[in-house]
CSV table of C-alpha atoms and ligand atoms in Angstrom, one decimal:
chain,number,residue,atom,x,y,z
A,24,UNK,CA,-63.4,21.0,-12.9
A,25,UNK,CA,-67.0,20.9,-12.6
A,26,UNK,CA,-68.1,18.0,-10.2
A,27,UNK,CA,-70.5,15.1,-11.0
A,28,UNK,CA,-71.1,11.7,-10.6
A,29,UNK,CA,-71.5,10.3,-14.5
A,30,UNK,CA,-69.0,7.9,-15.4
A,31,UNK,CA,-65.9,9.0,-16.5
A,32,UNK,CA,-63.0,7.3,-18.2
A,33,UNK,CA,-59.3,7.5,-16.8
A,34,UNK,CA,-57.4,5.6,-18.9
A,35,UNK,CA,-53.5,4.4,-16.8
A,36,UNK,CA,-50.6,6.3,-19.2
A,37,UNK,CA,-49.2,3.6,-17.8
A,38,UNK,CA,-50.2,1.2,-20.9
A,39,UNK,CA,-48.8,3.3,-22.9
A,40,UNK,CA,-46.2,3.8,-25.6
A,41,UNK,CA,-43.8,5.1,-23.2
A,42,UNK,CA,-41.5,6.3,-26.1
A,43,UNK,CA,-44.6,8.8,-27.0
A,44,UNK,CA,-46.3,10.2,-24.6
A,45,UNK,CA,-47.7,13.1,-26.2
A,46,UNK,CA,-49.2,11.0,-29.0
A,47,UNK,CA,-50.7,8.4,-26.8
A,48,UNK,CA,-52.5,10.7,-24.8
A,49,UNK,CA,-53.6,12.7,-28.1
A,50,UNK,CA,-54.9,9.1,-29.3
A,51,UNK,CA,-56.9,8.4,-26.0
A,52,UNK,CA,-58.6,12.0,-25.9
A,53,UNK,CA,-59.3,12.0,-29.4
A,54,UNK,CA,-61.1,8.4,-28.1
A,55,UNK,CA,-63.2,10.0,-26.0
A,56,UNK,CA,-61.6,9.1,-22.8
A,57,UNK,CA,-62.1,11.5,-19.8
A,58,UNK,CA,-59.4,12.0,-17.6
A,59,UNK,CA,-55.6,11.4,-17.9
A,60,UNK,CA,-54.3,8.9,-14.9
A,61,UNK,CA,-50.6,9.3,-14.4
A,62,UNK,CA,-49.1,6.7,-12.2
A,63,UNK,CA,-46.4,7.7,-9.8
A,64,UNK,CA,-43.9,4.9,-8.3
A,65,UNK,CA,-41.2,5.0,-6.2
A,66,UNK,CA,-39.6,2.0,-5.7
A,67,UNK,CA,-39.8,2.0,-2.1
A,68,UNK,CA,-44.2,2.2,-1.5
A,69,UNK,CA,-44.6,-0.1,-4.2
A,70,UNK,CA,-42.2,-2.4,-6.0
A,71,UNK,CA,-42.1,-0.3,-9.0
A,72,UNK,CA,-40.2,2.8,-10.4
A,73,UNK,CA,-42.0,5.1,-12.8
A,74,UNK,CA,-42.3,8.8,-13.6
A,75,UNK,CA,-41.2,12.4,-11.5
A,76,UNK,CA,-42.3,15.8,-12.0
A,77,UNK,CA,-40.3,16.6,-14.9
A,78,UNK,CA,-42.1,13.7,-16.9
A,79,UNK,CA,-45.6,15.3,-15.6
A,80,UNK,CA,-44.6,19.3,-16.2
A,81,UNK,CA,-43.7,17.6,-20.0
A,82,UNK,CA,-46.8,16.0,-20.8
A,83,UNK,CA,-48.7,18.3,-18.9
A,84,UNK,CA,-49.7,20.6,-22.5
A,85,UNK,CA,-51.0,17.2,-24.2
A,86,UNK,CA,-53.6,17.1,-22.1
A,87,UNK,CA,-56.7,18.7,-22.2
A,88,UNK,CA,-58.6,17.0,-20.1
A,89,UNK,CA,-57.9,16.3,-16.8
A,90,UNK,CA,-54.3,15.3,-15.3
A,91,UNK,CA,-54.8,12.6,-12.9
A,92,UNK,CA,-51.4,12.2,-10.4
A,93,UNK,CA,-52.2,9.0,-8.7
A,94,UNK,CA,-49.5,9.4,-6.3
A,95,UNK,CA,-47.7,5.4,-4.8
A,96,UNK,CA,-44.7,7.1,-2.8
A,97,UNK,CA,-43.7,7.3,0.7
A,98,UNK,CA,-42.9,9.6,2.0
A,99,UNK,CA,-44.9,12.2,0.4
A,100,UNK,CA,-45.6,16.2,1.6
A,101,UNK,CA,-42.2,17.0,0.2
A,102,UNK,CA,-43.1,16.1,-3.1
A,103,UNK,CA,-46.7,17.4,-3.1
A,104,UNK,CA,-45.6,21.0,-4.6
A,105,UNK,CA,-43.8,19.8,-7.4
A,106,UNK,CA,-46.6,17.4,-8.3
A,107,UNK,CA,-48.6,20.6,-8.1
A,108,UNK,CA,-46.5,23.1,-10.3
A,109,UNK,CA,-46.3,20.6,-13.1
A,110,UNK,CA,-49.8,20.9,-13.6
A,111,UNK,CA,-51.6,18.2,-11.7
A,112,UNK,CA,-55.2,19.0,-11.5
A,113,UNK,CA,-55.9,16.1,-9.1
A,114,UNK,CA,-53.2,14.0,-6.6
A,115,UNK,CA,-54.6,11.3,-5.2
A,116,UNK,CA,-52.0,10.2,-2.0
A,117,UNK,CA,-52.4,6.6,-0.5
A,118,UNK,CA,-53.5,6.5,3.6
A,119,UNK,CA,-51.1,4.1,3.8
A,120,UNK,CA,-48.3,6.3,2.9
A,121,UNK,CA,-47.5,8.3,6.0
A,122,UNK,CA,-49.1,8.8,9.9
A,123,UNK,CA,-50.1,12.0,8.6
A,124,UNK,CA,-52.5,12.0,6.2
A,125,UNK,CA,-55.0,14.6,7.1
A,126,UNK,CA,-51.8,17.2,6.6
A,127,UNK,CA,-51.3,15.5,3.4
A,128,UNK,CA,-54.7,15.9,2.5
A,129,UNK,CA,-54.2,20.3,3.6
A,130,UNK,CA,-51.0,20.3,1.5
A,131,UNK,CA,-52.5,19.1,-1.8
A,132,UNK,CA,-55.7,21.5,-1.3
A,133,UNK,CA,-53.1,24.9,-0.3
A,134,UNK,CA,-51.4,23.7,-3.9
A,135,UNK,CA,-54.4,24.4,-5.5
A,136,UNK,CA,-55.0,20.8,-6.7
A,137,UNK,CA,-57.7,18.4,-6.1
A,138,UNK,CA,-57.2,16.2,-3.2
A,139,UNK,CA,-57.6,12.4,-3.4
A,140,UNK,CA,-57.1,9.3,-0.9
A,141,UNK,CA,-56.0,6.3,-2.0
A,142,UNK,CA,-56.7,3.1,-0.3
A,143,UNK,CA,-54.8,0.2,-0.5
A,144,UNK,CA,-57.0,-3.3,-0.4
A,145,UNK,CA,-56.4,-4.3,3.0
A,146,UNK,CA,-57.3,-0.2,4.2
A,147,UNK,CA,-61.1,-0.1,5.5
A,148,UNK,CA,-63.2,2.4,4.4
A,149,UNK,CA,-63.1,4.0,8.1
A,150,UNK,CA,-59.6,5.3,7.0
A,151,UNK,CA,-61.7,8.1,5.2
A,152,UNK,CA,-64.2,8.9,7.9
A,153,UNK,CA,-62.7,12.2,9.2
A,154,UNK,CA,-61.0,12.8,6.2
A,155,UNK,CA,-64.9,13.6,4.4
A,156,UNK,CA,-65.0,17.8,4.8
A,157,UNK,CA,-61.1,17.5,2.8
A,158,UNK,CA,-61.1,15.4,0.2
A,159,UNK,CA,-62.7,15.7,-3.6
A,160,UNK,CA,-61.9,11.9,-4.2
A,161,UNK,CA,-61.6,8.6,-2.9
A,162,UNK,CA,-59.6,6.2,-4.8
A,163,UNK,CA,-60.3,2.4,-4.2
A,164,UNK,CA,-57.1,0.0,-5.1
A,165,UNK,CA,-59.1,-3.2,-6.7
A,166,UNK,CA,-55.5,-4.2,-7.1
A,167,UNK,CA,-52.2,-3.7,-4.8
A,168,UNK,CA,-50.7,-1.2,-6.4
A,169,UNK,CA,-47.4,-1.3,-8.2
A,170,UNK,CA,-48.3,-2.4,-12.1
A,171,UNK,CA,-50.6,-2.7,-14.5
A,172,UNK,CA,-52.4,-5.8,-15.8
A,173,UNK,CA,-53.5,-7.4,-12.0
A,174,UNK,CA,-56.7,-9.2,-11.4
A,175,UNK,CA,-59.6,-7.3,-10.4
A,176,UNK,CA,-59.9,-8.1,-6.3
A,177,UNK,CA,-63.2,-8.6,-5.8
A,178,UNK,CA,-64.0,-7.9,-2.3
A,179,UNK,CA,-63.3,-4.5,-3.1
A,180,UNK,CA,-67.5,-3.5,-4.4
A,181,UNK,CA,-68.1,-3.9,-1.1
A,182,UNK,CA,-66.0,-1.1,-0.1
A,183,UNK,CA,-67.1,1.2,-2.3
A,184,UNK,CA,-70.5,0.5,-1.6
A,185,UNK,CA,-69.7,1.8,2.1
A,186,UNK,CA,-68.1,5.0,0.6
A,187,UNK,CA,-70.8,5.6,-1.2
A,188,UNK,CA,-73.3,5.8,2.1
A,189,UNK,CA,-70.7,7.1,3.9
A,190,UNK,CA,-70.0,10.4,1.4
A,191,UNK,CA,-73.8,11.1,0.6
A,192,UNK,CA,-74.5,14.3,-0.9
A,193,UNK,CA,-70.3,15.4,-0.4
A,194,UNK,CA,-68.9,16.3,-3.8
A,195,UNK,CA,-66.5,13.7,-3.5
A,196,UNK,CA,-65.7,11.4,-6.5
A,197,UNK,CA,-65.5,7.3,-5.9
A,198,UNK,CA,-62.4,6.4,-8.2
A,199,UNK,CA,-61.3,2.2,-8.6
A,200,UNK,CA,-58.2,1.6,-9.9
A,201,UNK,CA,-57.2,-1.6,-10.9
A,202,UNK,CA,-58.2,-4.6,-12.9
A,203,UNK,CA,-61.1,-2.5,-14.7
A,204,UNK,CA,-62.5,-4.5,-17.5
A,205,UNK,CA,-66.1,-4.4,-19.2
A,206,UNK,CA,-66.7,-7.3,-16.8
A,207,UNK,CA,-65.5,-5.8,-13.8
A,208,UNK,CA,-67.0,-1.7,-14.2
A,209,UNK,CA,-70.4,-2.4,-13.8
A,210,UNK,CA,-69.9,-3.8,-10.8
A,211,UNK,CA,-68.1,-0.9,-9.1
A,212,UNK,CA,-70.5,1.4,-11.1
A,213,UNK,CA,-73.7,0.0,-9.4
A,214,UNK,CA,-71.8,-0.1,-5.9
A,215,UNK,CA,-71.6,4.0,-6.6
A,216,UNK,CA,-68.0,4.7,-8.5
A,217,UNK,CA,-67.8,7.3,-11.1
A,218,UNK,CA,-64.0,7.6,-12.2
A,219,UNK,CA,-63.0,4.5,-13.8
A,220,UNK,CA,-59.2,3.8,-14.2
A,221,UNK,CA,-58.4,1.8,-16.7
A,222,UNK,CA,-54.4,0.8,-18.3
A,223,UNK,CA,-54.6,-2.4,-20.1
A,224,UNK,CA,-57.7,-2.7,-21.0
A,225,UNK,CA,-58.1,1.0,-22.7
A,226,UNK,CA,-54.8,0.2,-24.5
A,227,UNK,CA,-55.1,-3.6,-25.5
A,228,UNK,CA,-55.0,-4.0,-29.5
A,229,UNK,CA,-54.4,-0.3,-30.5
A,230,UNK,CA,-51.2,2.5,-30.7
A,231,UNK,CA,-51.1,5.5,-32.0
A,232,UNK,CA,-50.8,4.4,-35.8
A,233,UNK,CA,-54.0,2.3,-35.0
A,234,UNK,CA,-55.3,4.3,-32.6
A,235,UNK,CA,-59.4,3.1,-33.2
A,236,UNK,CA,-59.3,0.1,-30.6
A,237,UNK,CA,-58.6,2.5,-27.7
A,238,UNK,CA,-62.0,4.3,-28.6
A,239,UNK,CA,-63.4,0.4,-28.8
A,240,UNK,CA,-62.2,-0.4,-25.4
A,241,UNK,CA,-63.0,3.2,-23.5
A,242,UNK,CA,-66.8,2.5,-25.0
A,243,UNK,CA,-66.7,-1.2,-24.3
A,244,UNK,CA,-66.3,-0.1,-20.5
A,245,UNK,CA,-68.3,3.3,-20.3
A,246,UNK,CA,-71.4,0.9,-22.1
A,247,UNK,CA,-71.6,-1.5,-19.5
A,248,UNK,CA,-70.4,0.5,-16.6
A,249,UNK,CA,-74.1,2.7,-17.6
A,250,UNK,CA,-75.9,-0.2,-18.4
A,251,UNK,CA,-76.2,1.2,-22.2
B,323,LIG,C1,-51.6,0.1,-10.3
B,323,LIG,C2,-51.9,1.5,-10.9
B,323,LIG,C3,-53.0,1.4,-11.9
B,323,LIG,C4,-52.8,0.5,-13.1
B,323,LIG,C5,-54.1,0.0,-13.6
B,323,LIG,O1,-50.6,0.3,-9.4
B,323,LIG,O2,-52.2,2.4,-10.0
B,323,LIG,O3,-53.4,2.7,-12.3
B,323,LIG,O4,-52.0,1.1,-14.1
B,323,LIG,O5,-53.8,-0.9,-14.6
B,323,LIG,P1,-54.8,-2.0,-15.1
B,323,LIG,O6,-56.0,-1.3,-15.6
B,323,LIG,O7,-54.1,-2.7,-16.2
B,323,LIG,O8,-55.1,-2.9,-13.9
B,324,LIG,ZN1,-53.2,4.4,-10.5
């Protein structure tokens, strides 16, 4: 993974066609999407149960981009390594998860993945402030995570305005997850994000037998997140 700051697409596999992984995630890349956001739920963090290692190790070949483990479990170092060997090139892990989040932070980097901090709305951006020298991405929750389809929260740009000062020149990605519509990403994109998660409205109005929409929608947000 080379790093810049262009925007890229991430569109939520949550959206999908859960019955057919492989061919949703075929359909998104062949729509020009980006990145591959996996969402990770454990009933306990947030209020929502969804997908383990197994899951990622099997979808892991489908994609050829880049695998995206967004990460809503507590605890989790103990996880981290299996998160890892199914092929994650990025886990993002939420400050709010755990005392411990600069170890968290070491473990994903010694697993050889990418490490990213999630914060939760109520989190201030100080939460990353000596976290800066170990991290490759910052994940802002525009949303409390736990499901797809929320409202955009919109004191949130002003967060990720003060990210963007505080990381400078740092190779360190700006991701917002939640609520990302053609509306909302320019918004986030002028405050300084670059990885734009998107579940429902990538998927809205296509599947894999009609898979053109999704190419619609991942332009739709990449246009006016670039001004284009
Ligand atoms: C929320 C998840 C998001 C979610 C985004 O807990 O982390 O990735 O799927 O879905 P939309 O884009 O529908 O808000
Ligand atoms: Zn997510």
């Amino acid at each position: 993974m080379t790093f810049d700051r262009s925007i890229k697409i991430a569109p939520s596999i949550l959206s999908a066609d859960f019955a057919n992984f492989g061919q949703e995630i075929a359909a998104i890349e062949a729509q020009g999407c980006d990145w591959v956001h996996v969402d990770v739920m454990d009933g306990h963090f947030v209020p929502n149960l969804t997908f383990g290692p197994p899951l990622c190790a099997a979808i892991r070949p489908h994609i050829k981009t880049v695998m995206d483990v967004h990460l809503m479990i507590s605890p989790v170092d103990q996880y981290i390594e299996a998160y890892a060997a199914a092929g994650a090139d990025v886990i993002t892990a939420h400050a709010e998860a755990g005392p411990h989040t600069h170890r968290t932070m070491q473990a994903i980097r010694a697993s050889g993945a990418k490490a990213g901090l999630a914060l939760n709305p109520a989190t201030p951006p100080e939460a990353v402030e000596y976290l800066l020298d170990m991290i490759d991405l910052v994940c802002v929750m525009t949303v409390n995570p736990g499901f797809g389809g929320q409202k955009f929260i919109h004191s949130q740009v002003q967060k990720v305005a003060r990210l963007r000062t505080m990381i400078g020149d740092r190779e360190i990605h700006i991701q917002i997850d939640g609520g990302v519509t053609p509306e909302t990403a320019p918004l986030v994109a002028r405050a300084g994000a670059d990885v734009l998660v998107a579940g429902s409205a990538v998927f809205k109005g296509g599947s894999v037998a009609n898979p053109a929409p999704y190419g619609e929608n991942i332009r739709a947000i990449r246009s006016a997140a670039t001004g284009v």
